[in-house]
Amino acid sequence: EVQLVESGGGLIKPGGSLRLSCAVSGFTFSNFGMTWVRQAPGKGLEWVSSISTGSSYIYYADSLKGRLTISRDNAKNLLYLQMNSLRAEDTAVYYCARDQITVAGTKAFDFWGQGTMVTVSS
Amino acid sequence: DIQMTQSPSSLSASVGDSVTISCRASQSISTFLNWYQQKPGKAPKLLIYAASSFRRGVPSRFSGSGSGTDFTLTISSLQPEDFATYYCQQSYSAPYSFGQGTNLEIK
């Protein structure tokens, strides 16, 4: 069974830093790209960052570039998101998701974790 | 960056109705379009990928169509468990943007 479990969220003061983790099981982690998506309270989904299987290709949302670092440890089946200089508007549930290259040659986020809440407040 | 625009933002319907949700991309994305369903307090679930391909296990009352810039998700014969928020998302190029969502409510 494919499982993704996020951790590392919590209450953090503005300007602080946080590292989120996503532990995966049930599939060969090193064969799949991975993605972080966030959702502010009562708002829609926002793509945050994606990383390729070997970390060669990394993408960030323009609005977050410079404050985020996505990384992965294929030996430990772990995905990370380091977030710095946090702001109130970064308050959201952060989901990790698996990138599936579909039979049609496109990409989709086929499995998601349950999310971890990050609250930025003084 | 590619902008995704869904319409309507909200929709009221009854069990048994058919509904259609539209999604428009700001530039051509071929069929690099996915649809997700999200229920309150839950993670999104992938329903349809590549504009019209069903994910295994998704009921056949869900269907997707379109290519280029205009796409639709149709749900025929709505069931109680279908009332949720639906998002389109493009996977043509990063940033892999989502539409703003369509909240499907029971009338």
PDB file of N, CA, C and O in Angstrom, chain B residues 46-107:
ATOM      1  N   LEU B  46      -6.728  12.179  -7.097  1.00  0.00           N
ATOM      2  CA  LEU B  46      -6.684  12.254  -8.549  1.00  0.00           C
ATOM      3  C   LEU B  46      -7.860  11.490  -9.138  1.00  0.00           C
ATOM      4  O   LEU B  46      -8.094  10.335  -8.787  1.00  0.00           O
ATOM      5  N   LEU B  47      -8.606  12.151 -10.009  1.00  0.00           N
ATOM      6  CA  LEU B  47      -9.736  11.508 -10.685  1.00  0.00           C
ATOM      7  C   LEU B  47      -9.393  11.172 -12.136  1.00  0.00           C
ATOM      8  O   LEU B  47      -9.601  10.050 -12.588  1.00  0.00           O
ATOM      9  N   ILE B  48      -8.934  12.171 -12.851  1.00  0.00           N
ATOM     10  CA  ILE B  48      -8.722  12.059 -14.296  1.00  0.00           C
ATOM     11  C   ILE B  48      -7.377  12.672 -14.627  1.00  0.00           C
ATOM     12  O   ILE B  48      -7.013  13.738 -14.110  1.00  0.00           O
ATOM     13  N   TYR B  49      -6.617  11.992 -15.480  1.00  0.00           N
ATOM     14  CA  TYR B  49      -5.340  12.513 -15.944  1.00  0.00           C
ATOM     15  C   TYR B  49      -5.339  12.580 -17.463  1.00  0.00           C
ATOM     16  O   TYR B  49      -6.192  11.981 -18.119  1.00  0.00           O
ATOM     17  N   ALA B  50      -4.403  13.331 -17.991  1.00  0.00           N
ATOM     18  CA  ALA B  50      -4.299  13.509 -19.439  1.00  0.00           C
ATOM     19  C   ALA B  50      -5.639  13.901 -20.056  1.00  0.00           C
ATOM     20  O   ALA B  50      -6.016  13.397 -21.120  1.00  0.00           O
ATOM     21  N   ALA B  51      -6.343  14.764 -19.377  1.00  0.00           N
ATOM     22  CA  ALA B  51      -7.605  15.371 -19.824  1.00  0.00           C
ATOM     23  C   ALA B  51      -8.800  14.438 -19.827  1.00  0.00           C
ATOM     24  O   ALA B  51      -9.918  14.864 -19.516  1.00  0.00           O
ATOM     25  N   SER B  52      -8.597  13.160 -20.176  1.00  0.00           N
ATOM     26  CA  SER B  52      -9.776  12.295 -20.356  1.00  0.00           C
ATOM     27  C   SER B  52      -9.566  10.864 -19.901  1.00  0.00           C
ATOM     28  O   SER B  52     -10.449  10.023 -20.105  1.00  0.00           O
ATOM     29  N   SER B  53      -8.448  10.555 -19.289  1.00  0.00           N
ATOM     30  CA  SER B  53      -8.180   9.180 -18.866  1.00  0.00           C
ATOM     31  C   SER B  53      -8.570   8.987 -17.407  1.00  0.00           C
ATOM     32  O   SER B  53      -8.180   9.778 -16.548  1.00  0.00           O
ATOM     33  N   PHE B  54      -9.328   7.906 -17.165  1.00  0.00           N
ATOM     34  CA  PHE B  54      -9.777   7.621 -15.806  1.00  0.00           C
ATOM     35  C   PHE B  54      -8.642   7.038 -14.993  1.00  0.00           C
ATOM     36  O   PHE B  54      -7.910   6.165 -15.472  1.00  0.00           O
ATOM     37  N   ARG B  55      -8.568   7.463 -13.755  1.00  0.00           N
ATOM     38  CA  ARG B  55      -7.713   6.741 -12.838  1.00  0.00           C
ATOM     39  C   ARG B  55      -8.463   5.461 -12.454  1.00  0.00           C
ATOM     40  O   ARG B  55      -9.682   5.447 -12.315  1.00  0.00           O
ATOM     41  N   ARG B  56      -7.728   4.384 -12.272  1.00  0.00           N
ATOM     42  CA  ARG B  56      -8.355   3.120 -11.905  1.00  0.00           C
ATOM     43  C   ARG B  56      -9.160   3.298 -10.620  1.00  0.00           C
ATOM     44  O   ARG B  56      -8.679   3.876  -9.638  1.00  0.00           O
ATOM     45  N   GLY B  57     -10.384   2.790 -10.641  1.00  0.00           N
ATOM     46  CA  GLY B  57     -11.244   2.854  -9.471  1.00  0.00           C
ATOM     47  C   GLY B  57     -12.186   4.041  -9.450  1.00  0.00           C
ATOM     48  O   GLY B  57     -13.101   4.084  -8.626  1.00  0.00           O
ATOM     49  N   VAL B  58     -11.979   4.986 -10.364  1.00  0.00           N
ATOM     50  CA  VAL B  58     -12.880   6.141 -10.425  1.00  0.00           C
ATOM     51  C   VAL B  58     -14.156   5.729 -11.163  1.00  0.00           C
ATOM     52  O   VAL B  58     -14.087   5.134 -12.246  1.00  0.00           O
ATOM     53  N   PRO B  59     -15.311   6.027 -10.599  1.00  0.00           N
ATOM     54  CA  PRO B  59     -16.569   5.622 -11.252  1.00  0.00           C
ATOM     55  C   PRO B  59     -16.711   6.207 -12.652  1.00  0.00           C
ATOM     56  O   PRO B  59     -16.254   7.320 -12.933  1.00  0.00           O
ATOM     57  N   SER B  60     -17.387   5.467 -13.497  1.00  0.00           N
ATOM     58  CA  SER B  60     -17.514   5.875 -14.898  1.00  0.00           C
ATOM     59  C   SER B  60     -18.434   7.080 -15.093  1.00  0.00           C
ATOM     60  O   SER B  60     -18.518   7.621 -16.198  1.00  0.00           O
ATOM     61  N   ARG B  61     -19.109   7.508 -14.040  1.00  0.00           N
ATOM     62  CA  ARG B  61     -19.943   8.713 -14.177  1.00  0.00           C
ATOM     63  C   ARG B  61     -19.092   9.978 -14.294  1.00  0.00           C
ATOM     64  O   ARG B  61     -19.589  11.042 -14.652  1.00  0.00           O
ATOM     65  N   PHE B  62     -17.802   9.871 -13.979  1.00  0.00           N
ATOM     66  CA  PHE B  62     -16.874  10.982 -14.159  1.00  0.00           C
ATOM     67  C   PHE B  62     -16.262  10.874 -15.560  1.00  0.00           C
ATOM     68  O   PHE B  62     -15.784   9.813 -15.960  1.00  0.00           O
ATOM     69  N   SER B  63     -16.266  11.990 -16.275  1.00  0.00           N
ATOM     70  CA  SER B  63     -15.602  11.986 -17.568  1.00  0.00           C
ATOM     71  C   SER B  63     -14.954  13.343 -17.815  1.00  0.00           C
ATOM     72  O   SER B  63     -15.438  14.376 -17.353  1.00  0.00           O
ATOM     73  N   GLY B  64     -13.856  13.318 -18.536  1.00  0.00           N
ATOM     74  CA  GLY B  64     -13.145  14.536 -18.869  1.00  0.00           C
ATOM     75  C   GLY B  64     -12.946  14.643 -20.361  1.00  0.00           C
ATOM     76  O   GLY B  64     -12.871  13.625 -21.061  1.00  0.00           O
ATOM     77  N   SER B  65     -12.878  15.869 -20.831  1.00  0.00           N
ATOM     78  CA  SER B  65     -12.643  16.082 -22.250  1.00  0.00           C
ATOM     79  C   SER B  65     -11.898  17.388 -22.453  1.00  0.00           C
ATOM     80  O   SER B  65     -11.778  18.206 -21.532  1.00  0.00           O
ATOM     81  N   GLY B  66     -11.421  17.565 -23.674  1.00  0.00           N
ATOM     82  CA  GLY B  66     -10.766  18.807 -24.043  1.00  0.00           C
ATOM     83  C   GLY B  66      -9.319  18.631 -24.416  1.00  0.00           C
ATOM     84  O   GLY B  66      -8.707  17.588 -24.151  1.00  0.00           O
ATOM     85  N   SER B  67      -8.783  19.646 -25.042  1.00  0.00           N
ATOM     86  CA  SER B  67      -7.368  19.717 -25.368  1.00  0.00           C
ATOM     87  C   SER B  67      -7.050  21.152 -25.741  1.00  0.00           C
ATOM     88  O   SER B  67      -7.951  21.931 -26.055  1.00  0.00           O
ATOM     89  N   GLY B  68      -5.790  21.486 -25.695  1.00  0.00           N
ATOM     90  CA  GLY B  68      -5.416  22.865 -26.002  1.00  0.00           C
ATOM     91  C   GLY B  68      -5.597  23.764 -24.798  1.00  0.00           C
ATOM     92  O   GLY B  68      -4.817  23.713 -23.855  1.00  0.00           O
ATOM     93  N   THR B  69      -6.653  24.566 -24.819  1.00  0.00           N
ATOM     94  CA  THR B  69      -6.877  25.484 -23.706  1.00  0.00           C
ATOM     95  C   THR B  69      -8.193  25.258 -22.962  1.00  0.00           C
ATOM     96  O   THR B  69      -8.374  25.812 -21.884  1.00  0.00           O
ATOM     97  N   ASP B  70      -9.108  24.486 -23.532  1.00  0.00           N
ATOM     98  CA  ASP B  70     -10.439  24.336 -22.929  1.00  0.00           C
ATOM     99  C   ASP B  70     -10.739  22.891 -22.573  1.00  0.00           C
ATOM    100  O   ASP B  70     -10.636  22.000 -23.423  1.00  0.00           O
ATOM    101  N   PHE B  71     -11.151  22.706 -21.321  1.00  0.00           N
ATOM    102  CA  PHE B  71     -11.365  21.372 -20.782  1.00  0.00           C
ATOM    103  C   PHE B  71     -12.652  21.349 -19.961  1.00  0.00           C
ATOM    104  O   PHE B  71     -13.087  22.373 -19.430  1.00  0.00           O
ATOM    105  N   THR B  72     -13.247  20.169 -19.856  1.00  0.00           N
ATOM    106  CA  THR B  72     -14.432  20.016 -19.030  1.00  0.00           C
ATOM    107  C   THR B  72     -14.364  18.727 -18.238  1.00  0.00           C
ATOM    108  O   THR B  72     -13.808  17.726 -18.691  1.00  0.00           O
ATOM    109  N   LEU B  73     -14.953  18.784 -17.055  1.00  0.00           N
ATOM    110  CA  LEU B  73     -15.195  17.605 -16.226  1.00  0.00           C
ATOM    111  C   LEU B  73     -16.703  17.474 -16.113  1.00  0.00           C
ATOM    112  O   LEU B  73     -17.387  18.425 -15.721  1.00  0.00           O
ATOM    113  N   THR B  74     -17.210  16.331 -16.478  1.00  0.00           N
ATOM    114  CA  THR B  74     -18.645  16.076 -16.388  1.00  0.00           C
ATOM    115  C   THR B  74     -18.885  14.960 -15.392  1.00  0.00           C
ATOM    116  O   THR B  74     -18.191  13.934 -15.421  1.00  0.00           O
ATOM    117  N   ILE B  75     -19.834  15.182 -14.523  1.00  0.00           N
ATOM    118  CA  ILE B  75     -20.263  14.147 -13.590  1.00  0.00           C
ATOM    119  C   ILE B  75     -21.724  13.873 -13.900  1.00  0.00           C
ATOM    120  O   ILE B  75     -22.569  14.769 -13.772  1.00  0.00           O
ATOM    121  N   SER B  76     -22.007  12.669 -14.346  1.00  0.00           N
ATOM    122  CA  SER B  76     -23.389  12.322 -14.667  1.00  0.00           C
ATOM    123  C   SER B  76     -24.001  11.575 -13.485  1.00  0.00           C
ATOM    124  O   SER B  76     -23.287  10.878 -12.753  1.00  0.00           O
ATOM    125  N   SER B  77     -25.284  11.753 -13.305  1.00  0.00           N
ATOM    126  CA  SER B  77     -26.016  11.069 -12.238  1.00  0.00           C
ATOM    127  C   SER B  77     -25.291  11.212 -10.899  1.00  0.00           C
ATOM    128  O   SER B  77     -24.780  10.235 -10.332  1.00  0.00           O
ATOM    129  N   LEU B  78     -25.251  12.439 -10.388  1.00  0.00           N
ATOM    130  CA  LEU B  78     -24.557  12.744  -9.150  1.00  0.00           C
ATOM    131  C   LEU B  78     -24.985  11.833  -8.011  1.00  0.00           C
ATOM    132  O   LEU B  78     -26.174  11.581  -7.817  1.00  0.00           O
ATOM    133  N   GLN B  79     -23.975  11.384  -7.267  1.00  0.00           N
ATOM    134  CA  GLN B  79     -24.208  10.590  -6.064  1.00  0.00           C
ATOM    135  C   GLN B  79     -23.855  11.432  -4.836  1.00  0.00           C
ATOM    136  O   GLN B  79     -23.092  12.392  -4.930  1.00  0.00           O
ATOM    137  N   PRO B  80     -24.393  11.064  -3.683  1.00  0.00           N
ATOM    138  CA  PRO B  80     -24.121  11.879  -2.479  1.00  0.00           C
ATOM    139  C   PRO B  80     -22.634  12.072  -2.197  1.00  0.00           C
ATOM    140  O   PRO B  80     -22.221  13.142  -1.745  1.00  0.00           O
ATOM    141  N   GLU B  81     -21.828  11.066  -2.525  1.00  0.00           N
ATOM    142  CA  GLU B  81     -20.394  11.163  -2.226  1.00  0.00           C
ATOM    143  C   GLU B  81     -19.639  12.061  -3.208  1.00  0.00           C
ATOM    144  O   GLU B  81     -18.445  12.304  -3.031  1.00  0.00           O
ATOM    145  N   ASP B  82     -20.313  12.554  -4.243  1.00  0.00           N
ATOM    146  CA  ASP B  82     -19.664  13.408  -5.239  1.00  0.00           C
ATOM    147  C   ASP B  82     -19.627  14.874  -4.837  1.00  0.00           C
ATOM    148  O   ASP B  82     -18.955  15.676  -5.493  1.00  0.00           O
ATOM    149  N   PHE B  83     -20.346  15.222  -3.782  1.00  0.00           N
ATOM    150  CA  PHE B  83     -20.371  16.630  -3.376  1.00  0.00           C
ATOM    151  C   PHE B  83     -19.059  16.952  -2.679  1.00  0.00           C
ATOM    152  O   PHE B  83     -18.739  16.406  -1.615  1.00  0.00           O
ATOM    153  N   ALA B  84     -18.294  17.802  -3.330  1.00  0.00           N
ATOM    154  CA  ALA B  84     -16.913  18.048  -2.946  1.00  0.00           C
ATOM    155  C   ALA B  84     -16.423  19.253  -3.742  1.00  0.00           C
ATOM    156  O   ALA B  84     -17.198  19.882  -4.481  1.00  0.00           O
ATOM    157  N   THR B  85     -15.138  19.567  -3.598  1.00  0.00           N
ATOM    158  CA  THR B  85     -14.515  20.607  -4.407  1.00  0.00           C
ATOM    159  C   THR B  85     -13.628  19.946  -5.458  1.00  0.00           C
ATOM    160  O   THR B  85     -12.908  18.986  -5.158  1.00  0.00           O
ATOM    161  N   TYR B  86     -13.697  20.469  -6.664  1.00  0.00           N
ATOM    162  CA  TYR B  86     -12.954  19.902  -7.782  1.00  0.00           C
ATOM    163  C   TYR B  86     -11.952  20.923  -8.304  1.00  0.00           C
ATOM    164  O   TYR B  86     -12.275  22.114  -8.434  1.00  0.00           O
ATOM    165  N   TYR B  87     -10.747  20.432  -8.600  1.00  0.00           N
ATOM    166  CA  TYR B  87      -9.679  21.286  -9.102  1.00  0.00           C
ATOM    167  C   TYR B  87      -9.125  20.719 -10.405  1.00  0.00           C
ATOM    168  O   TYR B  87      -8.885  19.513 -10.504  1.00  0.00           O
ATOM    169  N   CYS B  88      -8.889  21.604 -11.345  1.00  0.00           N
ATOM    170  CA  CYS B  88      -8.089  21.216 -12.500  1.00  0.00           C
ATOM    171  C   CYS B  88      -6.640  21.640 -12.233  1.00  0.00           C
ATOM    172  O   CYS B  88      -6.377  22.506 -11.384  1.00  0.00           O
ATOM    173  N   GLN B  89      -5.715  21.021 -12.924  1.00  0.00           N
ATOM    174  CA  GLN B  89      -4.288  21.304 -12.738  1.00  0.00           C
ATOM    175  C   GLN B  89      -3.553  20.980 -14.025  1.00  0.00           C
ATOM    176  O   GLN B  89      -3.812  19.944 -14.646  1.00  0.00           O
ATOM    177  N   GLN B  90      -2.658  21.884 -14.420  1.00  0.00           N
ATOM    178  CA  GLN B  90      -1.885  21.626 -15.632  1.00  0.00           C
ATOM    179  C   GLN B  90      -0.519  21.070 -15.262  1.00  0.00           C
ATOM    180  O   GLN B  90       0.115  21.519 -14.304  1.00  0.00           O
ATOM    181  N   SER B  91      -0.090  20.066 -16.044  1.00  0.00           N
ATOM    182  CA  SER B  91       1.232  19.494 -15.836  1.00  0.00           C
ATOM    183  C   SER B  91       2.103  19.685 -17.080  1.00  0.00           C
ATOM    184  O   SER B  91       3.043  18.924 -17.320  1.00  0.00           O
ATOM    185  N   TYR B  92       1.769  20.701 -17.869  1.00  0.00           N
ATOM    186  CA  TYR B  92       2.517  20.976 -19.107  1.00  0.00           C
ATOM    187  C   TYR B  92       3.893  21.552 -18.808  1.00  0.00           C
ATOM    188  O   TYR B  92       4.889  21.161 -19.422  1.00  0.00           O
ATOM    189  N   SER B  93       3.929  22.503 -17.879  1.00  0.00           N
ATOM    190  CA  SER B  93       5.209  23.109 -17.511  1.00  0.00           C
ATOM    191  C   SER B  93       5.128  23.702 -16.115  1.00  0.00           C
ATOM    192  O   SER B  93       4.058  24.134 -15.670  1.00  0.00           O
ATOM    193  N   ALA B  94       6.259  23.696 -15.434  1.00  0.00           N
ATOM    194  CA  ALA B  94       6.331  24.311 -14.104  1.00  0.00           C
ATOM    195  C   ALA B  94       6.255  25.830 -14.258  1.00  0.00           C
ATOM    196  O   ALA B  94       6.813  26.378 -15.202  1.00  0.00           O
ATOM    197  N   PRO B  95       5.590  26.520 -13.342  1.00  0.00           N
ATOM    198  CA  PRO B  95       4.872  26.024 -12.149  1.00  0.00           C
ATOM    199  C   PRO B  95       3.572  25.310 -12.514  1.00  0.00           C
ATOM    200  O   PRO B  95       2.788  25.806 -13.312  1.00  0.00           O
ATOM    201  N   TYR B  96       3.349  24.159 -11.895  1.00  0.00           N
ATOM    202  CA  TYR B  96       2.227  23.264 -12.249  1.00  0.00           C
ATOM    203  C   TYR B  96       0.939  23.730 -11.579  1.00  0.00           C
ATOM    204  O   TYR B  96       0.450  23.118 -10.648  1.00  0.00           O
ATOM    205  N   SER B  97       0.369  24.765 -12.116  1.00  0.00           N
ATOM    206  CA  SER B  97      -0.715  25.507 -11.495  1.00  0.00           C
ATOM    207  C   SER B  97      -2.042  24.757 -11.447  1.00  0.00           C
ATOM    208  O   SER B  97      -2.354  23.935 -12.327  1.00  0.00           O
ATOM    209  N   PHE B  98      -2.816  25.100 -10.404  1.00  0.00           N
ATOM    210  CA  PHE B  98      -4.168  24.602 -10.215  1.00  0.00           C
ATOM    211  C   PHE B  98      -5.175  25.692 -10.563  1.00  0.00           C
ATOM    212  O   PHE B  98      -4.882  26.887 -10.455  1.00  0.00           O
ATOM    213  N   GLY B  99      -6.371  25.268 -10.940  1.00  0.00           N
ATOM    214  CA  GLY B  99      -7.486  26.194 -10.992  1.00  0.00           C
ATOM    215  C   GLY B  99      -7.899  26.555  -9.569  1.00  0.00           C
ATOM    216  O   GLY B  99      -7.449  25.937  -8.600  1.00  0.00           O
ATOM    217  N   GLN B 100      -8.798  27.514  -9.452  1.00  0.00           N
ATOM    218  CA  GLN B 100      -9.169  28.005  -8.115  1.00  0.00           C
ATOM    219  C   GLN B 100     -10.156  27.112  -7.410  1.00  0.00           C
ATOM    220  O   GLN B 100     -10.455  27.308  -6.223  1.00  0.00           O
ATOM    221  N   GLY B 101     -10.672  26.114  -8.121  1.00  0.00           N
ATOM    222  CA  GLY B 101     -11.586  25.160  -7.501  1.00  0.00           C
ATOM    223  C   GLY B 101     -13.043  25.447  -7.802  1.00  0.00           C
ATOM    224  O   GLY B 101     -13.444  26.601  -7.994  1.00  0.00           O
ATOM    225  N   THR B 102     -13.837  24.389  -7.841  1.00  0.00           N
ATOM    226  CA  THR B 102     -15.287  24.485  -7.995  1.00  0.00           C
ATOM    227  C   THR B 102     -15.921  23.702  -6.865  1.00  0.00           C
ATOM    228  O   THR B 102     -15.694  22.494  -6.735  1.00  0.00           O
ATOM    229  N   ASN B 103     -16.692  24.390  -6.044  1.00  0.00           N
ATOM    230  CA  ASN B 103     -17.348  23.760  -4.898  1.00  0.00           C
ATOM    231  C   ASN B 103     -18.723  23.260  -5.323  1.00  0.00           C
ATOM    232  O   ASN B 103     -19.612  24.046  -5.640  1.00  0.00           O
ATOM    233  N   LEU B 104     -18.880  21.968  -5.357  1.00  0.00           N
ATOM    234  CA  LEU B 104     -20.143  21.347  -5.759  1.00  0.00           C
ATOM    235  C   LEU B 104     -20.950  21.031  -4.504  1.00  0.00           C
ATOM    236  O   LEU B 104     -20.533  20.215  -3.672  1.00  0.00           O
ATOM    237  N   GLU B 105     -22.089  21.699  -4.384  1.00  0.00           N
ATOM    238  CA  GLU B 105     -22.915  21.572  -3.186  1.00  0.00           C
ATOM    239  C   GLU B 105     -24.239  20.918  -3.508  1.00  0.00           C
ATOM    240  O   GLU B 105     -24.731  20.995  -4.643  1.00  0.00           O
ATOM    241  N   ILE B 106     -24.818  20.338  -2.484  1.00  0.00           N
ATOM    242  CA  ILE B 106     -26.144  19.733  -2.628  1.00  0.00           C
ATOM    243  C   ILE B 106     -27.207  20.828  -2.617  1.00  0.00           C
ATOM    244  O   ILE B 106     -27.203  21.696  -1.741  1.00  0.00           O
ATOM    245  N   LYS B 107     -28.117  20.757  -3.576  1.00  0.00           N
ATOM    246  CA  LYS B 107     -29.219  21.742  -3.625  1.00  0.00           C
ATOM    247  C   LYS B 107     -30.279  21.333  -2.616  1.00  0.00           C
ATOM    248  O   LYS B 107     -30.622  20.147  -2.522  1.00  0.00           O
TER     249      LYS B 107
END
